[in-house]
């Protein structure tokens, strides 16, 4: 009998990014799970020290991995992608806690692939985080996967990630996102946002290059912090090269909006996927939890969410993030003592 395999890849962006591959086998445990799980580098990506380690982001990645692992029946392999000196710290964190049985593989991302594609302001050099662009290179990171899920590190999953993986993509679509204008979370939480959730909020429509694309300025943007990718279609359409093209053009022509408040990874994605993307269930990206310190959602709505996303300045490992107690449910303390939470919430839910 031939065993059927489904590869679910999830890329999480942070100062350290991790890539999860869930090998879900409908008939039994796949031989793929028995393949090498060492720290060798099959992709030929070179290790380069670029940004100092940030234990807080590591804590975010740990909590995200734990929430995914505990809420799925799939067999999970975590691919951890990094470009700094956090590897040893992360390995100790995984080996010496309740996560010691996780399967993981470590890869290095080479930021030199971004040379000439990212405009760096000398006064704001620290604002450029190379690993946030790793989502552009999914086929390079998991060359044998047919489908992938990308998630940021400031998320918690409260349901089986397999459901998100099974999101149907329309023929010819290489990705599925959650649109900003019509999502449940924006209807509930964001009012008076102006152009922040339209294309004009991310792209400079005064530039001829943008106008020639004939994209409507009031088109609803989407959030690239969580998406499902058809990597077969991604490679057929050469999405990575298309994204790199617009990154390079922006360096030469400054095509992004001057009022851009979000990630600089968003504009090229908006251009490449204009009216060429499918949609994910809004409950799989309940976001804006990090937009302010207040609680915009009811406890009942937060509990019903399948994926919580603290995009914004207020992260759940900080002092004042909303519903930080929900995040803390999945946090696993750092056994090295290098990172400890500023506060603990005794009212946090019990872990499953």
Short mmCIF file of C-alpha atoms in Angstrom, two decimals:
data_model
loop_
_atom_site.label_atom_id
_atom_site.label_comp_id
_atom_site.label_asym_id
_atom_site.label_seq_id
_atom_site.Cartn_x
_atom_site.Cartn_y
_atom_site.Cartn_z
CA UNK A 1 0.00 0.00 0.00
CA UNK A 2 1.37 3.43 -0.92
CA UNK A 3 1.37 5.97 1.86
CA UNK A 4 0.01 9.39 0.98
CA UNK A 5 2.02 12.36 2.19
CA UNK A 6 1.02 15.99 2.64
CA UNK A 7 3.79 18.48 3.39
CA UNK A 8 2.64 21.52 5.33
CA UNK A 9 5.31 24.21 5.54
CA UNK A 10 4.99 27.18 7.86
CA UNK A 11 7.48 30.04 7.86
CA UNK A 12 7.56 32.37 10.84
CA UNK A 13 9.34 35.74 10.57
CA UNK A 14 11.23 37.18 13.49
CA UNK A 15 14.77 38.08 14.40
CA UNK A 16 14.89 34.33 14.15
CA UNK A 17 12.50 32.74 11.67
CA UNK A 18 11.42 29.18 11.93
CA UNK A 19 10.01 27.04 9.19
CA UNK A 20 7.67 24.25 10.15
CA UNK A 21 6.97 21.31 7.93
CA UNK A 22 4.03 19.18 9.00
CA UNK A 23 4.07 15.77 7.43
CA UNK A 24 0.48 14.62 7.75
CA UNK A 25 -0.05 11.00 6.76
CA UNK A 26 -3.62 9.81 6.30
CA UNK A 27 -2.65 6.14 6.47
CA UNK A 28 0.32 6.07 8.83
CA UNK A 29 3.62 7.65 9.79
CA UNK A 30 5.53 8.70 6.71
CA UNK A 31 9.08 7.61 6.07
CA UNK A 32 9.74 11.29 5.51
CA UNK A 33 9.72 11.84 9.25
CA UNK A 34 12.67 9.48 9.57
CA UNK A 35 14.81 11.50 7.20
CA UNK A 36 17.73 13.57 8.41
CA UNK A 37 16.91 16.06 11.15
CA UNK A 38 20.46 17.27 11.69
CA UNK A 39 21.78 20.78 11.34
CA UNK A 40 23.32 20.21 7.93
CA UNK A 41 22.52 22.80 5.27
CA UNK A 42 21.04 21.23 2.14
CA UNK A 43 20.07 24.56 0.59
CA UNK A 44 23.53 26.02 0.36
CA UNK A 45 22.49 29.13 2.30
CA UNK A 46 25.43 30.66 4.14
CA UNK A 47 25.45 31.61 7.85
CA UNK A 48 26.09 35.33 8.36
CA UNK A 49 25.96 37.30 11.60
CA UNK A 50 23.73 40.29 10.90
CA UNK A 51 21.53 41.23 13.86
CA UNK A 52 22.14 40.71 17.58
CA UNK A 53 20.10 37.96 19.19
CA UNK A 54 16.72 38.96 20.62
CA UNK A 55 15.52 36.52 23.30
CA UNK A 56 12.08 38.13 23.27
CA UNK A 57 11.54 37.10 19.64
CA UNK A 58 12.86 33.65 20.44
CA UNK A 59 10.22 33.44 23.16
CA UNK A 60 7.61 34.37 20.58
CA UNK A 61 8.80 31.64 18.24
CA UNK A 62 8.78 29.10 21.06
CA UNK A 63 5.20 29.96 22.04
CA UNK A 64 4.04 29.85 18.42
CA UNK A 65 5.66 26.45 17.84
CA UNK A 66 4.20 25.08 21.06
CA UNK A 67 0.67 26.24 20.17
CA UNK A 68 0.88 24.67 16.72
CA UNK A 69 2.39 21.43 17.99
CA UNK A 70 -0.15 20.96 20.80
CA UNK A 71 -3.18 21.70 18.62
CA UNK A 72 -2.53 19.38 15.70
CA UNK A 73 -2.66 15.64 15.19
CA UNK A 74 -0.25 15.94 12.29
CA UNK A 75 3.36 14.90 12.64
CA UNK A 76 5.35 18.10 12.81
CA UNK A 77 8.91 18.88 11.74
CA UNK A 78 10.14 22.39 12.49
CA UNK A 79 12.61 23.98 10.09
CA UNK A 80 14.31 26.86 11.88
CA UNK A 81 15.78 29.52 9.60
CA UNK A 82 18.24 31.99 11.13
CA UNK A 83 21.09 34.32 10.25
CA UNK A 84 22.48 35.14 13.69
CA UNK A 85 23.94 33.61 16.82
CA UNK A 86 20.69 32.42 18.41
CA UNK A 87 21.01 28.83 17.21
CA UNK A 88 22.63 27.43 20.36
CA UNK A 89 20.21 29.30 22.61
CA UNK A 90 17.22 28.04 20.67
CA UNK A 91 18.52 24.48 20.65
CA UNK A 92 18.90 24.53 24.44
CA UNK A 93 15.42 26.00 24.79
CA UNK A 94 13.96 23.14 22.78
CA UNK A 95 16.04 20.31 24.25
CA UNK A 96 15.62 21.17 27.91
CA UNK A 97 11.88 21.81 28.11
CA UNK A 98 8.59 20.06 27.35
CA UNK A 99 9.37 20.70 23.68
CA UNK A 100 12.28 18.25 23.69
CA UNK A 101 10.37 15.81 21.48
CA UNK A 102 9.88 18.33 18.69
CA UNK A 103 11.52 17.41 15.40
CA UNK A 104 13.46 20.32 13.94
CA UNK A 105 16.04 21.23 11.33
CA UNK A 106 18.13 24.41 11.26
CA UNK A 107 18.92 26.39 8.10
CA UNK A 108 20.71 29.67 7.52
CA UNK A 109 19.32 32.56 5.46
CA UNK A 110 21.84 34.59 3.51
CA UNK A 111 20.93 38.31 3.57
CA UNK A 112 23.19 38.94 0.59
CA UNK A 113 20.32 37.84 -1.66
CA UNK A 114 18.78 41.22 -0.77
CA UNK A 115 21.69 43.30 -2.08
CA UNK A 116 20.38 45.96 -4.45
CA UNK A 117 16.79 45.09 -3.60
CA UNK A 118 16.29 46.89 -0.30
CA UNK A 119 16.82 50.60 0.21
CA UNK A 120 18.49 51.20 3.55
CA UNK A 121 18.20 54.57 5.27
CA UNK A 122 21.52 55.02 7.16
CA UNK A 123 19.61 56.68 10.00
CA UNK A 124 17.18 53.76 10.22
CA UNK A 125 19.40 50.81 9.32
CA UNK A 126 18.09 48.80 12.27
CA UNK A 127 14.57 48.95 10.82
CA UNK A 128 15.56 46.56 8.01
CA UNK A 129 15.16 42.98 9.18
CA UNK A 130 16.38 40.65 6.41
CA UNK A 131 14.50 37.64 7.72
CA UNK A 132 11.15 39.31 7.07
CA UNK A 133 11.92 38.77 3.39
CA UNK A 134 12.34 35.02 3.82
CA UNK A 135 8.67 34.59 2.91
CA UNK A 136 9.64 35.62 -0.64
CA UNK A 137 11.94 32.60 -0.89
CA UNK A 138 9.69 29.76 0.26
CA UNK A 139 10.53 27.46 -2.70
CA UNK A 140 14.23 27.87 -1.89
CA UNK A 141 13.69 26.94 1.75
CA UNK A 142 11.44 23.94 1.12
CA UNK A 143 12.20 22.95 -2.47
CA UNK A 144 10.30 19.67 -2.29
CA UNK A 145 7.08 21.02 -0.72
CA UNK A 146 4.02 21.55 -2.89
CA UNK A 147 2.19 23.78 -0.43
CA UNK A 148 3.27 26.03 2.43
CA UNK A 149 1.92 28.17 5.24
CA UNK A 150 3.70 31.36 6.29
CA UNK A 151 3.05 32.87 9.73
CA UNK A 152 4.77 35.63 11.68
CA UNK A 153 6.29 34.83 15.07
CA UNK A 154 3.83 37.01 17.02
CA UNK A 155 0.99 34.53 16.63
CA UNK A 156 -0.72 31.80 18.59
CA UNK A 157 -2.68 28.97 16.97
CA UNK A 158 -5.78 27.72 18.78
CA UNK A 159 -6.97 25.09 16.30
CA UNK A 160 -5.53 22.37 14.07
CA UNK A 161 -3.18 23.99 11.55
CA UNK A 162 -4.20 21.30 9.07
CA UNK A 163 -7.46 23.20 8.54
CA UNK A 164 -5.54 26.28 7.40
CA UNK A 165 -3.38 24.11 5.18
CA UNK A 166 -6.52 22.75 3.51
CA UNK A 167 -7.62 26.24 2.46
CA UNK A 168 -8.73 25.89 -1.18
CA UNK A 169 -6.80 28.01 -3.67
CA UNK A 170 -8.38 28.95 -6.98
CA UNK A 171 -6.74 27.70 -10.19
CA UNK A 172 -3.79 29.88 -11.10
CA UNK A 173 -3.49 31.38 -7.60
CA UNK A 174 -0.14 30.95 -5.87
CA UNK A 175 -1.29 32.21 -2.47
CA UNK A 176 -4.25 32.88 -0.19
CA UNK A 177 -4.29 35.88 2.18
CA UNK A 178 -6.72 37.54 4.57
CA UNK A 179 -7.96 40.79 3.02
CA UNK A 180 -7.84 43.89 5.22
CA UNK A 181 -11.06 45.65 4.24
CA UNK A 182 -13.57 42.87 4.53
CA UNK A 183 -12.08 40.66 7.22
CA UNK A 184 -13.97 40.02 10.44
CA UNK A 185 -11.17 41.47 12.53
CA UNK A 186 -11.18 44.80 10.73
CA UNK A 187 -14.95 45.15 10.94
CA UNK A 188 -14.71 44.53 14.67
CA UNK A 189 -11.53 46.37 15.55
CA UNK A 190 -10.42 48.99 13.03
CA UNK A 191 -12.40 52.14 12.48
CA UNK A 192 -11.27 55.34 10.82
CA UNK A 193 -8.17 53.68 9.45
CA UNK A 194 -8.28 55.80 6.30
CA UNK A 195 -6.02 54.52 3.54
CA UNK A 196 -4.07 52.21 5.79
CA UNK A 197 -5.89 49.17 4.40
CA UNK A 198 -6.04 50.18 0.73
CA UNK A 199 -3.36 49.98 -1.94
CA UNK A 200 -2.87 53.74 -1.86
CA UNK A 201 -1.64 53.40 1.70
CA UNK A 202 1.29 51.27 0.54
CA UNK A 203 2.12 52.50 -2.97
CA UNK A 204 2.90 55.95 -4.38
CA UNK A 205 0.27 56.55 -7.05
CA UNK A 206 2.06 59.71 -8.14
CA UNK A 207 4.72 57.53 -9.73
CA UNK A 208 4.15 56.67 -13.39
CA UNK A 209 5.38 53.11 -12.92
CA UNK A 210 2.59 52.48 -10.42
CA UNK A 211 -0.08 54.25 -12.48
CA UNK A 212 0.80 52.15 -15.54
CA UNK A 213 -0.18 49.02 -13.61
CA UNK A 214 -3.80 50.23 -13.65
CA UNK A 215 -4.39 49.00 -10.12
CA UNK A 216 -7.28 50.76 -8.39
CA UNK A 217 -5.98 52.83 -5.49
CA UNK A 218 -8.94 51.90 -3.28
CA UNK A 219 -8.35 48.17 -3.73
CA UNK A 220 -8.33 46.42 -0.39
CA UNK A 221 -4.86 45.39 0.75
CA UNK A 222 -4.14 42.14 2.54
CA UNK A 223 -2.09 41.11 5.53
CA UNK A 224 1.03 39.08 4.58
CA UNK A 225 1.70 37.91 8.13
CA UNK A 226 -0.31 34.73 7.56
CA UNK A 227 -0.80 33.10 4.17
CA UNK A 228 -1.07 29.78 2.40
CA UNK A 229 1.10 29.25 -0.69
CA UNK A 230 0.82 26.82 -3.57
CA UNK A 231 4.54 26.39 -4.17
CA UNK A 232 4.03 24.52 -7.43
CA UNK A 233 2.15 27.52 -8.82
CA UNK A 234 4.61 29.88 -7.14
CA UNK A 235 7.47 28.31 -9.08
CA UNK A 236 5.54 28.14 -12.35
CA UNK A 237 4.81 31.88 -12.15
CA UNK A 238 8.30 32.67 -10.88
CA UNK A 239 6.81 34.66 -8.00
CA UNK A 240 10.15 35.11 -6.25
CA UNK A 241 11.68 36.78 -9.33
CA UNK A 242 8.61 38.99 -9.70
CA UNK A 243 8.94 40.13 -6.08
CA UNK A 244 12.64 40.80 -6.52
CA UNK A 245 11.88 42.85 -9.62
CA UNK A 246 9.62 45.23 -7.70
CA UNK A 247 12.04 45.42 -4.79
CA UNK A 248 14.78 46.50 -7.22
CA UNK A 249 12.52 49.02 -8.96
CA UNK A 250 11.61 50.55 -5.62
CA UNK A 251 15.28 51.13 -4.82
CA UNK A 252 15.61 53.03 -8.11
CA UNK A 253 12.25 54.84 -8.18
CA UNK A 254 10.90 54.87 -4.59
CA UNK A 255 7.56 53.34 -5.48
CA UNK A 256 6.36 52.69 -1.95
CA UNK A 257 4.13 55.20 -0.21
CA UNK A 258 5.95 57.80 1.89
CA UNK A 259 3.28 57.36 4.55
CA UNK A 260 3.88 53.63 4.68
CA UNK A 261 3.49 52.53 8.27
CA UNK A 262 3.56 48.80 7.75
CA UNK A 263 6.19 46.32 6.69
CA UNK A 264 8.19 47.13 3.56
CA UNK A 265 7.61 43.53 2.51
CA UNK A 266 3.94 44.30 1.84
CA UNK A 267 4.08 46.55 -1.28
CA UNK A 268 5.77 44.07 -3.67
CA UNK A 269 3.36 41.36 -2.53
CA UNK A 270 0.40 43.66 -3.21
CA UNK A 271 1.65 44.32 -6.74
CA UNK A 272 2.44 40.72 -7.65
CA UNK A 273 -0.78 39.32 -6.17
CA UNK A 274 -3.14 42.09 -7.32
CA UNK A 275 -6.50 40.35 -7.89
CA UNK A 276 -4.57 37.09 -8.18
CA UNK A 277 -4.93 35.58 -4.73
CA UNK A 278 -7.43 33.48 -2.85
CA UNK A 279 -8.76 34.16 0.66
CA UNK A 280 -8.28 32.41 3.96
CA UNK A 281 -10.90 32.17 6.69
CA UNK A 282 -10.67 35.47 8.69
CA UNK A 283 -10.64 33.48 11.93
CA UNK A 284 -7.24 32.16 10.83
CA UNK A 285 -5.78 35.67 11.10
CA UNK A 286 -7.45 37.56 13.92
CA UNK A 287 -5.02 40.45 13.99
CA UNK A 288 -4.39 43.95 15.37
CA UNK A 289 -3.95 42.54 18.88
CA UNK A 290 -0.68 44.48 18.97
CA UNK A 291 -2.03 47.76 17.58
CA UNK A 292 -2.63 49.19 21.05
CA UNK A 293 -2.69 48.20 24.69
CA UNK A 294 -6.47 48.09 24.91
CA UNK A 295 -8.74 45.12 24.31
CA UNK A 296 -10.63 45.66 21.05
CA UNK A 297 -12.16 42.19 21.01
CA UNK A 298 -14.44 40.44 23.45
CA UNK A 299 -13.05 37.43 25.34
CA UNK A 300 -15.60 35.28 23.53
CA UNK A 301 -14.34 36.40 20.11
CA UNK A 302 -10.70 35.83 21.09
CA UNK A 303 -11.52 32.36 22.36
CA UNK A 304 -13.27 31.51 19.07
CA UNK A 305 -10.33 32.71 16.95
CA UNK A 306 -8.25 29.99 15.31
CA UNK A 307 -5.12 32.12 15.01
CA UNK A 308 -4.34 35.22 17.08
CA UNK A 309 -1.92 37.75 15.60
CA UNK A 310 -0.26 40.50 17.68
CA UNK A 311 0.86 42.57 14.69
CA UNK A 312 1.78 46.09 15.75
CA UNK A 313 4.06 47.58 18.39
CA UNK A 314 2.54 45.86 21.44
CA UNK A 315 3.88 42.31 21.51
CA UNK A 316 2.46 39.68 23.89
CA UNK A 317 5.85 39.22 25.57
CA UNK A 318 5.89 42.91 26.49
CA UNK A 319 4.28 44.88 29.29
CA UNK A 320 0.96 46.03 27.91
CA UNK A 321 -0.22 43.80 25.05
CA UNK A 322 -3.89 42.92 25.01
CA UNK A 323 -4.75 39.33 25.86
CA UNK A 324 -1.13 38.59 26.74
CA UNK A 325 -2.46 35.97 29.16
CA UNK A 326 -3.67 33.93 26.18
CA UNK A 327 -0.18 34.02 24.68
CA UNK A 328 1.35 33.06 28.04
CA UNK A 329 -0.68 29.88 28.02
CA UNK A 330 1.67 28.61 25.31
CA UNK A 331 4.93 30.20 26.42
CA UNK A 332 7.61 27.79 27.61
CA UNK A 333 10.08 29.38 30.09
CA UNK A 334 13.67 29.77 28.93
CA UNK A 335 15.79 27.14 30.72
CA UNK A 336 18.93 29.25 30.22
CA UNK A 337 17.48 32.17 32.15
CA UNK A 338 18.46 34.64 29.40
CA UNK A 339 14.84 35.65 28.91
CA UNK A 340 12.09 35.91 31.47
CA UNK A 341 8.68 37.51 31.12
CA UNK A 342 8.18 40.89 32.74
CA UNK A 343 4.91 39.74 34.24
CA UNK A 344 2.96 36.54 34.61
CA UNK A 345 -0.80 36.19 34.48
CA UNK A 346 -2.11 33.64 37.00
CA UNK A 347 -5.47 33.81 35.24
CA UNK A 348 -3.96 32.44 32.03
CA UNK A 349 -5.78 29.50 30.57
CA UNK A 350 -4.54 26.00 31.30
CA UNK A 351 -2.47 24.50 28.49
CA UNK A 352 -3.98 21.60 26.62
#
